[in-house]
Amino acid sequence: MSEENAPLHFIEHIIEEDLSNGFDQNKIRFRFPPEPNGYLHVGHLKAIALNFNLGQRYNAPVNLRFDDTNPVKENQVFVDAIKENIQWLGYQWDKECYASDYFEQLYQWAIYLIKEGKAYIDPQDSSTIAEQKGTPTQTGTNSPFRDRPIEENLRLFEEMKAGKHPEGSHVLRAKIDMDSPNMLMRDPVMYRILFKHHHRTSDAWCIYPMYDWTHGESDYIEQVSHSLCTLEFKPHRELYEWFLDQLPSYNDLRPYQREFARLNLSYTVTSKRKLAQLVDEQFVNGWDDPRMPTISGMRRRGYPPQALINFVTTAGISKRENVIDVYLLEYCVREELNKTSARVMAVVNPVKLVITNYPEDKTEKLSAVNNPEDESQGTRTLPFSKELYIEREDFKEEANRKFFRLTLGKEVRLKNAYIVKGESVIKDNDGNITEIHCTYDPESKSGSGSEASMRKVKGTIHWVSVAHAIDATVRNYDRLFNDESPDQHKEKSFLDFVNPDSFSIQNAKIEPSLASLAIGERVQFQRLGYYTLDKDATSSNLVFNKIVGLRDTWAKKQ
Ligand code: ATP
Ligand code: MG
C-alpha cells in the first residue's frame, strides 16, 4: 500500500478537521525535537517519519529542533550523529533550530512572568520543594517564598543570571496552583542554576530553562502548528497551554500539542539510557553495533532506509501503547532487499567438491542473472572450474528421501551450472570429510537449451570456484535479547536477558565479482540471506554483516 493510498491515521484526521474548520494550510508546520544526549533509536524513527511524512503530505516545513537545555548530558557529537541519521533516512528539514538560540527570549519572557506576578524565586532545596508538592491524592503546600515581592524576585533572578548564586541555591518557579489535581501544575520549576559549559552557548549562561518552559515557547517562536509528542507528555499539555497563555502577545499562530503512542518493539529496548548502558558495559561494540536498535546500528547492519520507513508506516500511528513484533521490522527489511539486492554466491561453511571428469585446467565463464525480481539489474559472469566449494551442510553421505541436496549416488544441480552426481569422499584421520568427489553431466549446462539442461533433479545448491574464490569474514547476528520484553521484568534487569549467542563469525569463500563491492552495499548470498559490506572491510579482508535471513528462522528455533 503506498503512503498516499493508506487510510488516514488519527493525527491526519485532526489536521484534516483543522483544515475543514478554516485553518490555513500554509500555516502548517511541524518539528522533530531530539535532545542531543544520545543516539537516535528505532523509537525516534517513528517520530521522525511521522513528522516528515506529514510535512510531505501537507507540503509543510518540518524543523529539526535540538532540545538542548541540559548542558550536563548534551554534546556536539550527538548533534552531528542525529543530523546524519535523518539525512540518511532521506528526509530534509526546513530550519535547523536550537532551543539554546532562544535562551535570551525565554529569559525576557521569564522576567515578564515575574513582573506579572506569575513566577517567583524559591531558595528551598529540591527535596523540600518535592515534599511540599504533595501527592496525586494530597494537595500541596505553598512555598513560604511564594508571595515574595516582585522587585525582590526580579533582583534575585538577575543575580542568578549574573552568576552571583551557587548551583542549587535558588530556582525560578511558575506560580500556578499547589492544589491542582495535575502535579505538573503545582508551581513547576522554570529555571535552575547550572555552572556548566554548554556545547553551543559556551559559558554565556549559568541558568538553564526546564523542558516544559522551553518546549511550547520554542514551538511558538518557530510557529509550529502541530507539536507532536509521545503519550507520556499528555499530562504536560495543561502546562504547555498555561505557559503559552502567559506570553505577552497572541498575534501569531498558537501551537497545539498532540500525543501519540511510543513505538515499543519486542525483543528490544528503546530507551537512550538503557542503550547507553549496553554500550558502557560493553555488551555491544559501540552505538553503531549492528545488533543495536539505533539508527546508526541498523544502518550498519544493512537495513535499507526505505525498509525502516515502511516499517514504521506499516506499524501505524496509534493513540494507545502497544508492542510491535520485531518480526514486522525484519519482514520489511526482507521485502525491500528482495526487490533491490543482487543475488550472488558465497559459501560460509566450505567443503571442497572435486569434479573428477572435468578437465584439469579449464575455466568456463557462466552467465548468471543478478536479480530475478528486477531484470534491469542484468547478468554477470561466474568462473567455473574442476574444484569448487560447497556448503558442508549441502552434502550427506547417506540421506533420507527428504534431503534434496548432494548425496552419494544422487544428482543435484549446481546453480547456474551443471548437474553433478556424488561419487565418493575423502576423510581425515578424525573422520571429517575433506573432499567430496563427483562427476558432472557435460550436456546439462544451465541455459544451454539442451535436453539435459532441462532435466529435473531433486535440488539446486550454490558453489564458488576454489581457484577464483575470495576469502571473506562473515559476522552473524542474532537478537540481542532472548526475551520478548527484556525491560518489563520486576525482579530482573534487562541486562539479564542479553542473548550470549547474538554474535558469531564465519570464514567464507565468495564469488570474485564481490571484490568490487562498496562499503554499505547489500547483496543476497543465495540460499543464505542478505549481507552487506561492513565499514571494517579492507581490500585484503572483506568483512560482511549478515542483515537478515531469507525467511524467519527464529520461530523454528524456539
Ligand atoms: P528516550 O526515552 O530514549 O530517552 P527521549 O524521548 O528522551 O528518548 P528525545 O530526544 O527527547 O528522546 O525524543 C525526541 C522525540 O522523539 C520526542 O518527540 C519523543 O517523543 C520521540 N520519541 C522518543 N522515543 C520514542 C518512541 N519510542 N516512540 C516514538 N517516539 C519517540
Ligand atoms: Mg527526553
XYZ file of C-alpha atoms and ligand atoms in Angstrom:
590
model
C 0.000 0.000 0.000
C 1.563 3.307 -0.967
C 1.551 6.060 1.608
C -0.843 8.175 -0.453
C -3.473 5.430 -0.505
C -3.122 4.391 3.116
C -6.059 5.275 5.334
C -5.508 8.426 7.379
C -4.153 8.000 10.879
C -5.629 9.910 13.785
C -3.148 12.801 13.633
C -4.029 13.273 9.963
C -7.694 13.227 10.919
C -7.006 16.008 13.425
C -5.240 18.069 10.760
C -7.988 17.418 8.212
C -10.506 18.652 10.746
C -8.431 21.758 11.463
C -8.332 22.466 7.727
C -12.055 21.988 7.334
C -12.558 24.411 10.239
C -10.701 27.039 8.255
C -7.111 26.527 9.364
C -4.799 27.917 6.686
C -2.822 25.061 5.125
C 0.104 27.436 4.521
C 0.491 27.787 8.260
C 1.009 24.111 8.947
C 4.464 23.470 10.373
C 5.987 20.530 12.244
C 9.172 19.877 14.130
C 11.214 16.903 15.281
C 12.732 17.844 18.670
C 15.558 15.494 19.736
C 17.601 16.108 22.820
C 21.245 15.728 21.762
C 22.124 13.463 24.679
C 22.404 10.153 22.826
C 21.939 8.428 19.520
C 18.573 8.106 17.823
C 16.863 4.733 18.082
C 14.041 2.885 16.389
C 11.530 4.726 18.609
C 12.732 8.083 17.347
C 12.380 6.697 13.856
C 8.623 6.675 14.391
C 8.590 10.327 15.473
C 10.859 11.305 12.582
C 8.789 9.500 9.969
C 5.549 10.831 11.466
C 6.640 14.475 11.299
C 8.461 14.346 7.977
C 5.770 12.274 6.255
C 3.183 14.799 7.461
C 5.421 17.537 6.070
C 5.363 15.789 2.709
C 1.624 15.151 2.784
C 0.733 18.768 3.637
C 3.626 20.349 1.780
C 4.598 21.903 5.100
C 8.020 22.705 6.553
C 9.486 20.491 9.274
C 12.082 21.971 11.593
C 14.818 20.000 13.237
C 14.913 21.404 16.745
C 17.583 20.395 19.173
C 16.130 20.485 22.642
C 19.451 21.412 24.216
C 18.527 22.718 27.658
C 20.594 20.312 29.749
C 24.307 21.012 29.194
C 25.307 18.192 31.555
C 24.423 15.426 29.117
C 24.435 17.035 25.697
C 27.179 17.468 23.163
C 28.046 18.213 19.560
C 28.844 14.575 18.724
C 25.180 13.701 19.247
C 24.013 16.744 17.255
C 26.116 15.630 14.287
C 25.026 11.999 14.530
C 21.342 12.964 14.692
C 21.625 15.163 11.599
C 23.440 12.464 9.709
C 20.863 9.824 10.689
C 17.928 11.923 9.494
C 19.605 12.689 6.191
C 20.434 9.025 5.691
C 16.734 8.260 6.090
C 16.181 10.580 3.163
C 14.455 13.413 4.997
C 15.377 17.062 4.808
C 14.421 19.553 7.485
C 13.496 23.147 6.802
C 15.264 25.072 9.590
C 17.918 23.717 11.909
C 16.940 25.186 15.278
C 18.233 25.007 18.810
C 16.338 25.744 21.987
C 19.567 27.392 23.138
C 19.073 30.025 20.416
C 16.003 31.117 22.365
C 17.671 31.435 25.776
C 17.605 35.237 25.646
C 13.955 35.378 24.539
C 12.965 32.810 27.179
C 14.791 34.865 29.791
C 12.946 38.016 28.743
C 9.625 36.198 28.913
C 10.522 34.834 32.352
C 11.104 38.412 33.523
C 7.733 39.306 32.046
C 6.113 36.488 34.061
C 7.814 37.676 37.241
C 6.567 41.199 36.604
C 3.062 39.843 36.109
C 3.306 38.085 39.477
C 3.299 34.678 37.769
C 6.730 33.448 38.845
C 8.901 33.603 41.951
C 12.323 32.666 43.212
C 12.428 29.797 45.679
C 15.632 29.133 47.662
C 14.437 25.846 49.157
C 16.303 22.683 48.252
C 14.812 20.220 45.801
C 13.708 17.662 48.382
C 11.780 20.308 50.357
C 10.142 21.521 47.169
C 9.267 17.915 46.265
C 7.753 17.307 49.709
C 5.613 20.436 49.515
C 4.255 19.248 46.171
C 2.127 16.651 47.942
C 0.903 13.554 46.136
C -1.715 12.956 43.464
C -4.257 12.379 46.258
C -2.976 15.076 48.618
C -2.861 18.744 47.859
C 0.442 20.596 48.016
C 1.604 23.299 50.393
C 2.560 26.774 49.276
C 6.222 27.629 49.438
C 6.910 30.269 52.141
C 8.552 32.291 49.327
C 5.548 32.191 47.028
C 4.469 35.733 47.809
C 7.878 37.309 47.725
C 7.586 40.887 46.341
C 8.036 41.221 42.575
C 11.030 43.562 42.931
C 12.855 41.012 45.042
C 12.120 38.231 42.552
C 13.469 40.377 39.730
C 16.623 41.241 41.615
C 17.303 37.627 42.590
C 16.638 36.319 39.096
C 19.042 38.860 37.599
C 21.630 37.910 40.200
C 21.152 34.235 39.389
C 21.795 35.008 35.731
C 24.851 37.046 36.654
C 26.343 34.065 38.462
C 26.046 35.523 41.936
C 24.384 32.471 43.482
C 25.786 28.936 43.693
C 24.316 25.931 41.941
C 21.224 24.610 43.674
C 20.745 27.720 45.798
C 17.637 29.073 44.014
C 15.127 28.157 41.349
C 12.547 30.179 39.461
C 9.093 28.635 39.791
C 5.867 29.360 37.966
C 3.127 30.455 40.341
C 0.205 28.294 39.285
C -1.733 26.169 41.739
C -0.418 23.969 44.538
C -3.823 22.272 44.757
C -4.081 21.316 41.094
C -5.003 17.670 40.508
C -2.220 17.751 37.900
C 1.039 17.529 39.849
C 2.885 19.243 36.998
C 0.826 22.390 37.656
C 1.988 22.668 41.266
C 4.361 25.562 40.777
C 6.803 23.831 38.420
C 10.435 24.864 38.230
C 11.223 27.044 35.196
C 14.942 27.701 35.736
C 17.781 26.156 37.687
C 21.345 27.302 38.220
C 23.993 25.186 36.500
C 27.596 26.271 36.160
C 28.085 24.030 33.177
C 29.661 24.595 29.820
C 27.073 24.369 27.035
C 28.099 22.918 23.656
C 26.674 25.939 21.842
C 26.305 28.839 24.260
C 29.571 28.036 25.986
C 29.652 29.848 29.365
C 27.232 32.632 28.464
C 24.548 31.180 30.751
C 24.546 29.707 34.217
C 20.758 29.455 34.475
C 19.065 26.937 32.223
C 15.350 26.701 31.379
C 13.444 23.461 32.051
C 11.860 21.348 29.318
C 8.255 22.413 29.937
C 9.059 26.105 29.919
C 11.195 25.733 26.816
C 9.251 23.419 24.607
C 5.976 25.207 23.963
C 7.689 28.589 23.814
C 10.114 27.219 21.198
C 7.132 25.904 19.222
C 5.627 29.387 19.458
C 8.819 31.111 18.315
C 9.099 28.760 15.340
C 5.343 28.956 14.701
C 4.933 25.197 14.793
C 1.255 24.486 14.304
C 1.063 20.837 15.362
C 3.515 19.881 18.068
C 3.514 16.085 18.203
C 4.958 14.191 21.101
C 4.663 10.836 22.811
C 1.929 9.907 25.281
C 3.973 10.419 28.424
C 3.687 14.156 27.707
C -0.090 14.141 27.874
C -0.179 15.455 31.463
C 2.277 18.170 30.356
C -0.238 19.550 27.901
C -2.009 21.619 30.543
C 1.266 23.249 31.485
C 2.203 23.720 27.819
C -1.073 25.639 27.415
C -0.626 27.613 30.619
C 2.828 28.860 29.646
C 1.570 29.901 26.200
C -1.335 31.728 27.872
C 1.108 33.856 29.876
C 3.063 35.198 26.897
C 2.688 38.901 26.175
C 1.117 38.637 22.686
C -1.094 36.264 20.759
C -0.950 37.853 17.363
C 0.845 34.881 15.960
C -0.160 31.309 15.447
C -0.841 29.355 18.580
C 0.772 25.882 18.605
C -1.077 22.797 19.836
C 0.390 19.714 21.403
C -0.934 16.324 20.320
C 0.204 12.959 21.659
C 0.746 9.587 20.003
C 1.887 6.230 21.396
C 5.577 5.422 21.619
C 6.954 2.696 19.448
C 7.748 -0.331 21.567
C 9.381 -3.267 19.834
C 9.548 -6.862 21.052
C 12.992 -8.300 21.897
C 14.297 -4.729 22.044
C 14.811 -1.866 24.464
C 14.134 1.668 23.247
C 15.478 3.995 25.844
C 18.619 6.040 25.366
C 19.626 5.378 28.943
C 19.415 1.598 28.567
C 21.143 1.662 25.210
C 23.926 3.713 26.785
C 24.260 1.031 29.445
C 24.693 -1.672 26.801
C 27.487 0.384 25.265
C 29.178 1.428 28.522
C 29.120 -2.058 29.988
C 30.387 -3.484 26.693
C 27.552 -5.831 25.905
C 27.916 -4.414 22.396
C 30.734 -2.739 20.487
C 29.501 0.834 20.435
C 26.362 2.724 19.440
C 26.553 1.511 15.867
C 26.975 -2.143 16.750
C 24.790 -3.937 14.170
C 22.725 -5.502 16.972
C 21.747 -2.105 18.383
C 18.275 -0.703 17.629
C 19.884 2.677 16.999
C 19.545 4.185 13.541
C 23.345 4.001 13.246
C 23.288 0.336 14.286
C 20.503 -0.591 11.898
C 22.272 1.280 9.124
C 25.498 -0.597 9.745
C 23.585 -3.850 9.955
C 22.450 -3.125 6.412
C 18.793 -2.256 6.915
C 17.800 -0.046 3.962
C 16.337 3.352 4.955
C 13.220 2.691 2.895
C 12.607 -0.541 4.815
C 12.747 1.367 8.100
C 10.276 3.937 6.844
C 7.984 1.201 5.514
C 8.199 -0.481 8.895
C 7.076 2.492 10.972
C 4.442 3.402 8.423
C 3.042 -0.135 8.496
C 3.198 -0.283 12.298
C 0.974 2.799 12.232
C 0.338 5.758 14.489
C -1.802 4.833 17.434
C -3.265 6.582 20.455
C -2.632 3.699 22.814
C 0.546 1.983 23.951
C 1.276 -1.253 22.128
C 4.204 -3.507 21.286
C 5.158 -4.111 17.684
C 6.590 -7.514 16.852
C 10.203 -7.238 15.728
C 9.227 -9.755 13.058
C 7.475 -6.925 11.209
C 10.715 -4.955 11.064
C 12.604 -7.959 9.720
C 9.820 -8.638 7.234
C 10.031 -5.067 5.886
C 13.810 -5.360 5.598
C 13.495 -8.632 3.664
C 10.808 -7.242 1.376
C 12.940 -4.278 0.422
C 16.111 -6.323 -0.020
C 14.312 -8.888 -2.121
C 13.417 -6.148 -4.582
C 16.734 -4.362 -4.615
C 19.666 -6.633 -3.924
C 21.680 -8.672 -6.397
C 21.907 -12.444 -5.941
C 25.447 -13.705 -5.590
C 27.132 -16.872 -4.427
C 29.035 -17.298 -1.201
C 29.845 -20.371 0.826
C 30.007 -19.766 4.565
C 30.946 -23.249 5.772
C 33.007 -24.583 2.893
C 33.997 -28.105 1.902
C 35.755 -28.937 -1.366
C 33.887 -30.561 -4.236
C 36.101 -32.070 -6.984
C 34.526 -32.870 -10.363
C 36.634 -35.831 -11.415
C 35.583 -35.863 -15.080
C 36.027 -32.087 -15.620
C 39.194 -31.011 -17.494
C 42.121 -30.084 -15.217
C 42.956 -26.537 -16.398
C 39.652 -25.438 -17.816
C 37.752 -22.355 -16.600
C 34.344 -21.543 -18.009
C 32.605 -18.201 -17.741
C 28.994 -18.917 -16.902
C 26.255 -16.349 -17.060
C 24.140 -15.603 -14.004
C 21.056 -13.427 -13.565
C 21.600 -10.731 -10.926
C 18.049 -10.373 -9.696
C 15.104 -12.408 -10.974
C 12.819 -9.765 -9.377
C 14.353 -6.978 -11.412
C 15.592 -7.683 -14.953
C 17.187 -4.267 -15.196
C 19.908 -5.454 -12.821
C 21.279 -7.557 -15.712
C 23.630 -10.517 -15.641
C 27.222 -11.218 -14.641
C 29.722 -13.956 -15.360
C 30.848 -16.583 -12.892
C 34.041 -18.617 -13.245
C 33.535 -22.391 -13.058
C 36.305 -24.980 -12.722
C 37.129 -28.500 -11.607
C 37.372 -27.683 -7.891
C 34.570 -25.885 -6.116
C 33.490 -25.026 -2.603
C 30.029 -26.014 -1.461
C 28.366 -25.762 1.939
C 29.224 -28.617 4.258
C 25.512 -28.860 5.141
C 24.674 -29.438 1.491
C 26.250 -32.887 1.483
C 25.446 -36.104 3.309
C 26.989 -39.464 2.528
C 23.647 -41.087 3.096
C 20.375 -39.312 3.455
C 16.682 -39.975 3.548
C 14.359 -39.001 0.743
C 13.660 -35.607 2.251
C 17.245 -34.455 1.788
C 17.225 -32.590 -1.516
C 20.901 -31.815 -1.652
C 24.012 -33.777 -2.616
C 24.460 -37.410 -1.561
C 26.489 -40.306 -2.886
C 24.914 -41.774 -5.986
C 22.339 -38.983 -6.423
C 22.222 -35.947 -8.641
C 21.881 -32.282 -7.800
C 22.196 -29.109 -9.861
C 24.939 -26.575 -9.227
C 23.218 -23.186 -9.529
C 23.787 -21.566 -12.948
C 25.992 -24.543 -13.931
C 25.836 -28.328 -14.353
C 24.202 -31.367 -12.814
C 26.642 -33.359 -10.677
C 26.423 -36.753 -9.003
C 28.114 -37.655 -5.707
C 30.676 -40.455 -6.137
C 32.993 -40.726 -3.111
C 34.511 -38.844 -0.174
C 37.969 -38.356 1.300
C 38.246 -38.074 5.087
C 40.947 -37.051 7.522
C 42.110 -39.213 10.423
C 39.252 -37.967 12.597
C 36.670 -38.999 10.053
C 35.875 -35.462 8.859
C 35.155 -35.106 5.186
C 37.874 -33.069 3.467
C 36.830 -33.582 -0.157
C 33.774 -34.791 -1.993
C 34.283 -36.300 -5.405
C 31.606 -36.129 -8.037
C 31.079 -36.418 -11.774
C 29.207 -33.948 -13.955
C 26.979 -34.263 -16.993
C 28.660 -32.030 -19.634
C 25.364 -31.726 -21.533
C 23.455 -30.282 -18.574
C 24.732 -26.695 -18.536
C 22.046 -24.247 -17.314
C 20.527 -22.132 -20.014
C 22.156 -24.121 -22.851
C 18.753 -25.264 -24.108
C 19.841 -28.905 -24.327
C 17.557 -31.659 -23.151
C 19.889 -32.394 -20.243
C 19.840 -28.733 -19.201
C 16.089 -29.063 -18.622
C 16.392 -32.291 -16.676
C 14.699 -32.087 -13.303
C 16.850 -33.057 -10.354
C 15.910 -33.043 -6.693
C 17.701 -29.877 -5.690
C 19.955 -26.956 -6.545
C 22.937 -25.900 -4.467
C 25.299 -22.928 -4.620
C 29.066 -23.055 -5.060
C 32.187 -20.959 -5.599
C 35.197 -21.924 -7.730
C 38.210 -22.675 -5.496
C 40.756 -21.043 -7.793
C 38.677 -17.852 -8.093
C 37.147 -17.576 -4.629
C 37.870 -14.612 -2.400
C 38.172 -15.053 1.347
C 35.742 -13.093 3.468
C 34.736 -12.811 7.081
C 31.048 -13.043 7.804
C 29.607 -11.632 11.009
C 26.327 -13.210 12.012
C 23.924 -11.531 14.379
C 21.034 -12.835 16.331
C 18.597 -10.945 18.533
C 20.352 -9.039 21.268
C 17.802 -10.190 23.853
C 16.360 -13.634 24.307
C 13.235 -12.330 25.996
C 10.289 -10.677 24.322
C 10.098 -7.800 26.820
C 13.557 -7.572 28.368
C 12.813 -4.428 30.375
C 9.404 -5.435 31.723
C 10.558 -7.792 34.481
C 10.190 -6.514 38.006
C 12.815 -8.695 39.657
C 15.390 -8.705 36.885
C 17.356 -6.187 34.908
C 17.069 -6.108 31.119
C 20.778 -6.915 31.111
C 19.958 -10.380 32.455
C 18.279 -11.140 29.149
C 21.140 -10.287 26.819
C 21.482 -13.188 24.403
C 25.006 -14.627 24.874
C 24.922 -16.072 21.350
C 23.969 -12.928 19.493
C 27.276 -12.738 17.617
C 29.337 -15.267 15.677
C 31.941 -15.246 12.918
C 32.460 -17.461 9.874
C 35.215 -17.585 7.273
C 33.528 -17.625 3.928
C 34.506 -18.128 0.295
C 32.779 -15.694 -2.017
C 32.500 -15.237 -5.777
C 35.065 -12.886 -7.341
C 32.544 -10.288 -8.556
C 32.220 -9.196 -4.921
C 35.758 -7.801 -4.876
C 34.385 -4.505 -6.170
C 31.517 -4.161 -3.699
C 31.347 -0.797 -1.927
C 31.000 -0.442 1.834
C 27.326 -0.454 2.735
C 26.252 -2.182 -0.484
C 23.794 -5.032 0.042
C 23.590 -8.399 -1.670
C 21.782 -11.680 -1.276
C 24.060 -14.655 -0.714
C 21.838 -17.186 -2.416
C 20.086 -19.608 -0.081
C 21.728 -17.952 2.960
C 20.376 -14.469 3.477
C 21.142 -10.814 2.879
C 24.554 -9.359 3.630
C 26.290 -6.008 3.496
C 29.921 -5.000 3.366
C 30.864 -3.580 6.763
C 32.902 -0.421 7.258
C 35.658 -2.581 8.816
C 36.273 -4.196 5.411
C 39.608 -3.639 3.663
C 40.703 -4.780 0.209
C 42.511 -7.720 1.796
C 39.799 -8.569 4.322
C 36.226 -8.309 3.160
C 34.008 -8.194 6.222
C 30.294 -8.794 5.779
C 27.412 -8.306 8.178
C 24.507 -10.660 7.891
C 21.478 -8.366 7.595
C 18.702 -10.934 7.876
C 17.965 -14.488 6.766
C 15.810 -15.273 3.758
C 12.917 -16.222 5.989
C 12.026 -16.076 9.634
C 14.123 -18.754 11.290
C 13.544 -17.536 14.826
C 10.140 -19.176 15.070
C 11.671 -22.569 14.327
C 14.401 -22.189 16.904
C 12.142 -21.852 19.907
P 14.434 8.139 25.449
O 13.144 7.818 26.113
O 15.031 7.024 24.674
O 15.433 8.785 26.366
P 13.547 10.665 24.629
O 12.099 10.713 24.444
O 14.110 11.225 25.881
O 14.068 9.204 24.365
P 14.116 12.810 22.851
O 15.378 13.147 22.171
O 13.606 13.715 23.896
O 14.305 11.351 23.446
O 12.987 12.491 21.793
C 12.796 13.209 20.601
C 11.434 12.913 20.053
O 11.300 11.518 19.776
C 10.337 13.255 21.040
O 9.293 13.884 20.332
C 9.903 11.928 21.578
O 8.548 11.966 21.956
C 10.142 10.998 20.386
N 10.364 9.627 20.828
C 11.269 9.186 21.713
N 11.147 7.860 21.912
C 10.126 7.442 21.127
C 9.488 6.174 20.884
N 9.883 5.056 21.486
N 8.476 6.137 20.003
C 8.072 7.254 19.370
N 8.622 8.466 19.552
C 9.633 8.571 20.419
Mg 13.553 13.150 26.542
